Short mmCIF file of C-alpha atoms and ligand atoms in Angstrom, two decimals:
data_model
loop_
_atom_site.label_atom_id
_atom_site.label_comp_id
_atom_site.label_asym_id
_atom_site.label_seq_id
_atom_site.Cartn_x
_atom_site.Cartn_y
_atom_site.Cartn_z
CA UNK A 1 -15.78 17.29 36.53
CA UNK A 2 -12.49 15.73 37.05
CA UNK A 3 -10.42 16.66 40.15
CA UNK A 4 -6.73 17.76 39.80
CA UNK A 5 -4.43 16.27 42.15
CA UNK A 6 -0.26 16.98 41.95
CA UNK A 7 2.32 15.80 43.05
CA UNK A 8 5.07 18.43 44.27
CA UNK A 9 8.05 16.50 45.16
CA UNK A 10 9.96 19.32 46.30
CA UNK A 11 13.76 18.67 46.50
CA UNK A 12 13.28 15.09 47.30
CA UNK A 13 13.90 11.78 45.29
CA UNK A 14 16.83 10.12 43.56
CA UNK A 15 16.04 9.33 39.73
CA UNK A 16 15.48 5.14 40.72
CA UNK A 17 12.98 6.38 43.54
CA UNK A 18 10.88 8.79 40.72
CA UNK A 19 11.16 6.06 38.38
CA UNK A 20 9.52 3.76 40.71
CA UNK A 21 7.03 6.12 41.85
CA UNK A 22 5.82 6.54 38.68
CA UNK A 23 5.76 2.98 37.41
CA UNK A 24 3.59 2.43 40.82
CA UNK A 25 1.30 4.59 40.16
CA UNK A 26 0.81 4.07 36.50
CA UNK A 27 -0.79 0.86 36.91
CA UNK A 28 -4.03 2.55 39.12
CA UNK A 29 -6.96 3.73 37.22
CA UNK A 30 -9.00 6.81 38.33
CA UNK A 31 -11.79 8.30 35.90
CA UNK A 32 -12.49 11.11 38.29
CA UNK A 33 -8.90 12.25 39.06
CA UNK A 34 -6.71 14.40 36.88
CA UNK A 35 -2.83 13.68 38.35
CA UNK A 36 0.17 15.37 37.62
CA UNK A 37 4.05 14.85 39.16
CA UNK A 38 5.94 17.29 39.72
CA UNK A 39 9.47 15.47 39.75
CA UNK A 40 13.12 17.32 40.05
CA UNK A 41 14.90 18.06 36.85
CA UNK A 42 17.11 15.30 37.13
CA UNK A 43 14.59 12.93 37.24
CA UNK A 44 12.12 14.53 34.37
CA UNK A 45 13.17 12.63 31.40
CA UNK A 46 13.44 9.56 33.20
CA UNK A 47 9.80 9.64 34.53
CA UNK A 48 8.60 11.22 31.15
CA UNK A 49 9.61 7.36 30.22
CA UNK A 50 7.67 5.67 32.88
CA UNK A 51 4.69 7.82 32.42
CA UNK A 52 4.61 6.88 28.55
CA UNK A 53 1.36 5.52 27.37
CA UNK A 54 -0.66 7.07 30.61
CA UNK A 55 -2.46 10.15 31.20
CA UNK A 56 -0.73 11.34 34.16
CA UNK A 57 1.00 14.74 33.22
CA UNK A 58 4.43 15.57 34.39
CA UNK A 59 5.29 19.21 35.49
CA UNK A 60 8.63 20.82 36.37
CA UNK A 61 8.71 22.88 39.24
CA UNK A 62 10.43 26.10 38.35
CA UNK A 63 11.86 27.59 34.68
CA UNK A 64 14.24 29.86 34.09
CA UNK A 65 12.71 33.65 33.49
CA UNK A 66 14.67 34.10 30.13
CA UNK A 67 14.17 31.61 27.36
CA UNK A 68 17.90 30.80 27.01
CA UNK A 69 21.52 31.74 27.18
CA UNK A 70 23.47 33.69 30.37
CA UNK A 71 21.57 32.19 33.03
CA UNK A 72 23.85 29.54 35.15
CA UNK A 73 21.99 27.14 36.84
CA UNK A 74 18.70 27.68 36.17
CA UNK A 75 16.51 25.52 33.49
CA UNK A 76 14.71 27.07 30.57
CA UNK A 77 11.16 26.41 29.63
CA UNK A 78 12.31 24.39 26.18
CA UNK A 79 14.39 22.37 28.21
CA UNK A 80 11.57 21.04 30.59
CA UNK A 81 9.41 20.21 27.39
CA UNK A 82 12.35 18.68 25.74
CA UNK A 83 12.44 16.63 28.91
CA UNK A 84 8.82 15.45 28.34
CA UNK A 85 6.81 17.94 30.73
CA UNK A 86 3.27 19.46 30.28
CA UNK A 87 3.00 21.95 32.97
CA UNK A 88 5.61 23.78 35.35
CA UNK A 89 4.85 25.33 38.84
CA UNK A 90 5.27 28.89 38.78
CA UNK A 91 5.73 30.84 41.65
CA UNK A 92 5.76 28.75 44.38
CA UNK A 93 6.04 30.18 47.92
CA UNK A 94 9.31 28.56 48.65
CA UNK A 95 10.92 30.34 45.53
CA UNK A 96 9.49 33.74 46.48
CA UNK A 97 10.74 33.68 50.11
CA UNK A 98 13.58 32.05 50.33
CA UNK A 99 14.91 32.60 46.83
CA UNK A 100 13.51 36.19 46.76
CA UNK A 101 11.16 35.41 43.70
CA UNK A 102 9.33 38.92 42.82
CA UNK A 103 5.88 38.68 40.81
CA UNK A 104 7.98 41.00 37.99
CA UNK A 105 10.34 37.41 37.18
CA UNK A 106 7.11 35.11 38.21
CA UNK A 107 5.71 37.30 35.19
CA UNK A 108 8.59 36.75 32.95
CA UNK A 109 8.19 32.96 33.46
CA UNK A 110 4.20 32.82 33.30
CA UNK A 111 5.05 34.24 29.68
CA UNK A 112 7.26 32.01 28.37
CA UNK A 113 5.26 28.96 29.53
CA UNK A 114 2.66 30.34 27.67
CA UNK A 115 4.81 31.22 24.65
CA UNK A 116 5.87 27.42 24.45
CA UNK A 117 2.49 25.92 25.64
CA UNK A 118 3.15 24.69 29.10
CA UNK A 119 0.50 24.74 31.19
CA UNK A 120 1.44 27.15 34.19
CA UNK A 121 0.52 25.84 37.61
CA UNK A 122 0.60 29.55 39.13
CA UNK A 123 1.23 30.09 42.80
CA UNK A 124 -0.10 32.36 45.19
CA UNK A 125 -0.64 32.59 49.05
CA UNK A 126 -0.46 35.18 51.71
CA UNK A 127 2.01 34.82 54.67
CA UNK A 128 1.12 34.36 58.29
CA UNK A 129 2.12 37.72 58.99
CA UNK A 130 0.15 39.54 56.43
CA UNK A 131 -2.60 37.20 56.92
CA UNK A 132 -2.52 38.39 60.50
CA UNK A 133 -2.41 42.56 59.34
CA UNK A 134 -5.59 41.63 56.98
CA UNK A 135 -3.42 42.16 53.82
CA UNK A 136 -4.83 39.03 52.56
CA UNK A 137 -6.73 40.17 49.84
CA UNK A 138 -4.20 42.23 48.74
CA UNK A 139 -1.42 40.28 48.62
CA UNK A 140 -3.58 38.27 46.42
CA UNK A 141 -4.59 40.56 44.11
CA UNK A 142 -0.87 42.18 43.71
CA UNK A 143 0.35 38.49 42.93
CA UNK A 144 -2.24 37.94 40.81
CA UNK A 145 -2.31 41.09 38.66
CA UNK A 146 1.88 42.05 38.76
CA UNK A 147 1.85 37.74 37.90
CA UNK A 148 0.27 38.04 34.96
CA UNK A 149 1.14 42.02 34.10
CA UNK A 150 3.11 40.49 31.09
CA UNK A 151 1.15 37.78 29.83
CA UNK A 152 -0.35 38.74 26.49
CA UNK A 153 -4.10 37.94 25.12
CA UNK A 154 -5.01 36.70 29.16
CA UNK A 155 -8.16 36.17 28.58
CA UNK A 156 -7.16 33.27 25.72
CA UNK A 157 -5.22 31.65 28.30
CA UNK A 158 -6.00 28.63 30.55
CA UNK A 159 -4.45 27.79 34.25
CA UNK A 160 -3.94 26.11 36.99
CA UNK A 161 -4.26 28.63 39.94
CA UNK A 162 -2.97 27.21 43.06
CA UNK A 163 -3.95 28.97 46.44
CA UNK A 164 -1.27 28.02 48.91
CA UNK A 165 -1.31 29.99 51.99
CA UNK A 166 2.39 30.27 53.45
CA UNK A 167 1.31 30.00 57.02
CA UNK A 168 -0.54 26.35 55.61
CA UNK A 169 2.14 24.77 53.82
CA UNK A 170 4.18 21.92 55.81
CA UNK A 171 2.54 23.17 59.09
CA UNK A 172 -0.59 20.39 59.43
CA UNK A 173 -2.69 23.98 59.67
CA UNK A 174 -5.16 24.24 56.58
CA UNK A 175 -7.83 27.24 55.74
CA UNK A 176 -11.24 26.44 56.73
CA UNK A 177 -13.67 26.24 53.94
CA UNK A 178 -15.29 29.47 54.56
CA UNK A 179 -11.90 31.55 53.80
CA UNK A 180 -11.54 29.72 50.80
CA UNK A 181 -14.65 30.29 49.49
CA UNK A 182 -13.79 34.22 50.09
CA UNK A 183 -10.50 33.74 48.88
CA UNK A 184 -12.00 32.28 45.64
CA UNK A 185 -14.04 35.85 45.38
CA UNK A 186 -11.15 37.69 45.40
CA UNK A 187 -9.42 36.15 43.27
CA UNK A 188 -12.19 35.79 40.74
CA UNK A 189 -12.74 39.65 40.80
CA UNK A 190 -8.77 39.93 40.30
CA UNK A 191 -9.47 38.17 36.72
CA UNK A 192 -12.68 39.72 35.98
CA UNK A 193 -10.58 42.70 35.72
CA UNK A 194 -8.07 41.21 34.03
CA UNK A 195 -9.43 39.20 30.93
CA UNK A 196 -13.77 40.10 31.78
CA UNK A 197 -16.27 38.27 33.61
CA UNK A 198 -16.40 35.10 31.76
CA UNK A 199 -12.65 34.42 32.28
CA UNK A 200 -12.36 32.71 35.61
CA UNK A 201 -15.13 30.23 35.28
CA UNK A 202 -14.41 29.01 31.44
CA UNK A 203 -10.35 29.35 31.91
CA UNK A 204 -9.23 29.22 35.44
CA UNK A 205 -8.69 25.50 37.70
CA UNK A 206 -8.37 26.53 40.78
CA UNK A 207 -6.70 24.50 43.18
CA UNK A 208 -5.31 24.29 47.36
CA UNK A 209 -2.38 23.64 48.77
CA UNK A 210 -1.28 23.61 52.02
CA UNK A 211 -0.82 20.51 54.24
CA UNK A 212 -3.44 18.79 52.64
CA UNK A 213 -3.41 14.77 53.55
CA UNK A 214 -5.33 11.84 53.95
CA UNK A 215 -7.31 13.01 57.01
CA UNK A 216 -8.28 16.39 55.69
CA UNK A 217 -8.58 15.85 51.91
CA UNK A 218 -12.60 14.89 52.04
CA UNK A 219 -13.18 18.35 54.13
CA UNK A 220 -12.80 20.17 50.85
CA UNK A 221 -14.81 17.89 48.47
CA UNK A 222 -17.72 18.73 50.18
CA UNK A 223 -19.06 21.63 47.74
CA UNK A 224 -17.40 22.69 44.41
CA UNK A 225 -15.24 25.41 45.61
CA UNK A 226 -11.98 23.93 44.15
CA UNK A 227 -10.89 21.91 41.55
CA UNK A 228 -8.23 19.82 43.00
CA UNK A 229 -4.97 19.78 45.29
CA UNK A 230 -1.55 20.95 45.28
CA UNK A 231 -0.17 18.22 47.86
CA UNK A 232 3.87 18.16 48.83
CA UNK A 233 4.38 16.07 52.16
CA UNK A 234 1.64 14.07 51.50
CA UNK A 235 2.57 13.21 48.55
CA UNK A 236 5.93 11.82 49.04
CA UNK A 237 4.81 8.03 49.89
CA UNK A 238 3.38 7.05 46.33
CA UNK A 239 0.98 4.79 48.94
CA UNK A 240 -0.60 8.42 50.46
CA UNK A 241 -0.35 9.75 47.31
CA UNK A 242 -2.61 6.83 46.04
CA UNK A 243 -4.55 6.86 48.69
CA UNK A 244 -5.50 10.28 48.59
CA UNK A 245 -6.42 9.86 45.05
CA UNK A 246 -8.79 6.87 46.14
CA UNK A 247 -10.84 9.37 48.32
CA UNK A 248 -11.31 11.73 45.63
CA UNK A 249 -12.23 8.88 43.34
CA UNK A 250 -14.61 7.65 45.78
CA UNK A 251 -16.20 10.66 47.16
CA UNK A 252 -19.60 11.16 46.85
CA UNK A 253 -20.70 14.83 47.06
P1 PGA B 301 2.52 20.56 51.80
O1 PGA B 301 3.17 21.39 50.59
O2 PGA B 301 1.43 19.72 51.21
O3 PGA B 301 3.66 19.76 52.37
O4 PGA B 301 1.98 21.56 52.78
C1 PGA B 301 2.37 21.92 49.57
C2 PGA B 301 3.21 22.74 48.64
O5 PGA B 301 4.16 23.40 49.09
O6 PGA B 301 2.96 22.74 47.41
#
């Protein structure tokens, strides 16, 4: 099974410096590595052009929670694909905190990726504080379930489900293996309920993020517990980002 590794560029790169990133990496060849950018608007179309004619997907990292009209500033889901984009992050920690994201508009937006078949690259974590008060679990599960409260026919539906604990992401702390694997029983009981038993397994990639690099990567190829990487710092340096794709390409479990 191939591993999925992104690329979440954050709010960094000019449109030249995307472009270049992506002709770069274009030219390696993994069999065992599924990768995806995730490149600022600006620079979507542009890199949907250098990514022509490879399999690398290219994801936005945000939509707008209402398909179109009286919403200044933000992007709509049409627009992304338009721009040449496969998948979109959803959710993402940063969003929720600092821009005061609820699950309610994460909802709105998980719909209308699905409703224009973009591949949602949904984001959950607990904070350091809740992970602290043991509300882990249900942090999780509120995410999980308010996230997807207006998504119909769920259990049709594939996705990317990225775990990124808050307290892991930019910090050089990750989660030890054996939280993981508890944090992927949670969450797989969350979607049993959800869409029934066979849902997780058959429709669900699930994914880490949270200061994952070069140094750490290998730690969590070790058993099958996830299916590949949400990777930001790391990622920045189309050399590391290569280079971490080279270990999961090479990795013998
Ligand atoms: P990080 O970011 O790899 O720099 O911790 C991951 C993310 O925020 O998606």
């Amino acid at each position: 099974m191939k591993k999925i590794l992104i690329a979440n560029w954050k709010m960094n790169k000019s449109i030249e410096d995307s472009v270049a990133y992506a002709k770069k990496i274009k030219k390696e060849k993994f069999s065992k590595v599924d990768l995806s950018l995730a490149a600022s608007f600006t620079s979507l179309e542009a890199v949907a052009k250098a990514l022509q004619k490879s399999e690398i997907k290219l994801a936005a990292q945000n939509i707008g929670h209402l398909e179109s009209g009286s919403l200044t500033g933000e992007v709509s889901v049409d627009m992304i694909k338009e721009a040449g984009c496969s998948q979109v992050i959803i959710g993402h920690s940063e969003r929720r905190i600092l821009l005061n994201e609820t699950n309610e508009l994460i909802s709105q937006k998980l719909k209308l990726a699905y409703a224009k078949n973009i591949m949602p690259i949904f984001c959950v974590g607990e904070t350091k504080e809740e992970k602290q008060n043991n509300q882990r679990d249900s942090v999780l599960v509120q995410q999980i379930k308010q996230g997807l409260s207006q998504v119909p026919d769920l259990a049709q539906k594939k996705m990317i489900l990225a775990y990124e604990p808050v307290w892991a992401i930019g910090s050089g702390q990750i989660v030890d293996l054996a939280d993981l694997q508890e944090v992927k029983r949670v969450v797989k009981r969350a979607f049993s309920l959800l869409a029934g038993n066979q849902y997780f397994e058959e429709k669900v990639k699930f994914i880490y993020g949270g200061s994952v690099d070069l140094d750490n990567v290998a730690n969590f190829l070790t058993d099958d517990t996830i299916d590949g990487f949400l990777v930001g710092g790391a990622s920045l340096a189309v050399e590391n980002f290569i280079s971490l794709a080279e270990i999961i390409e090479n990795f013998n479990s």
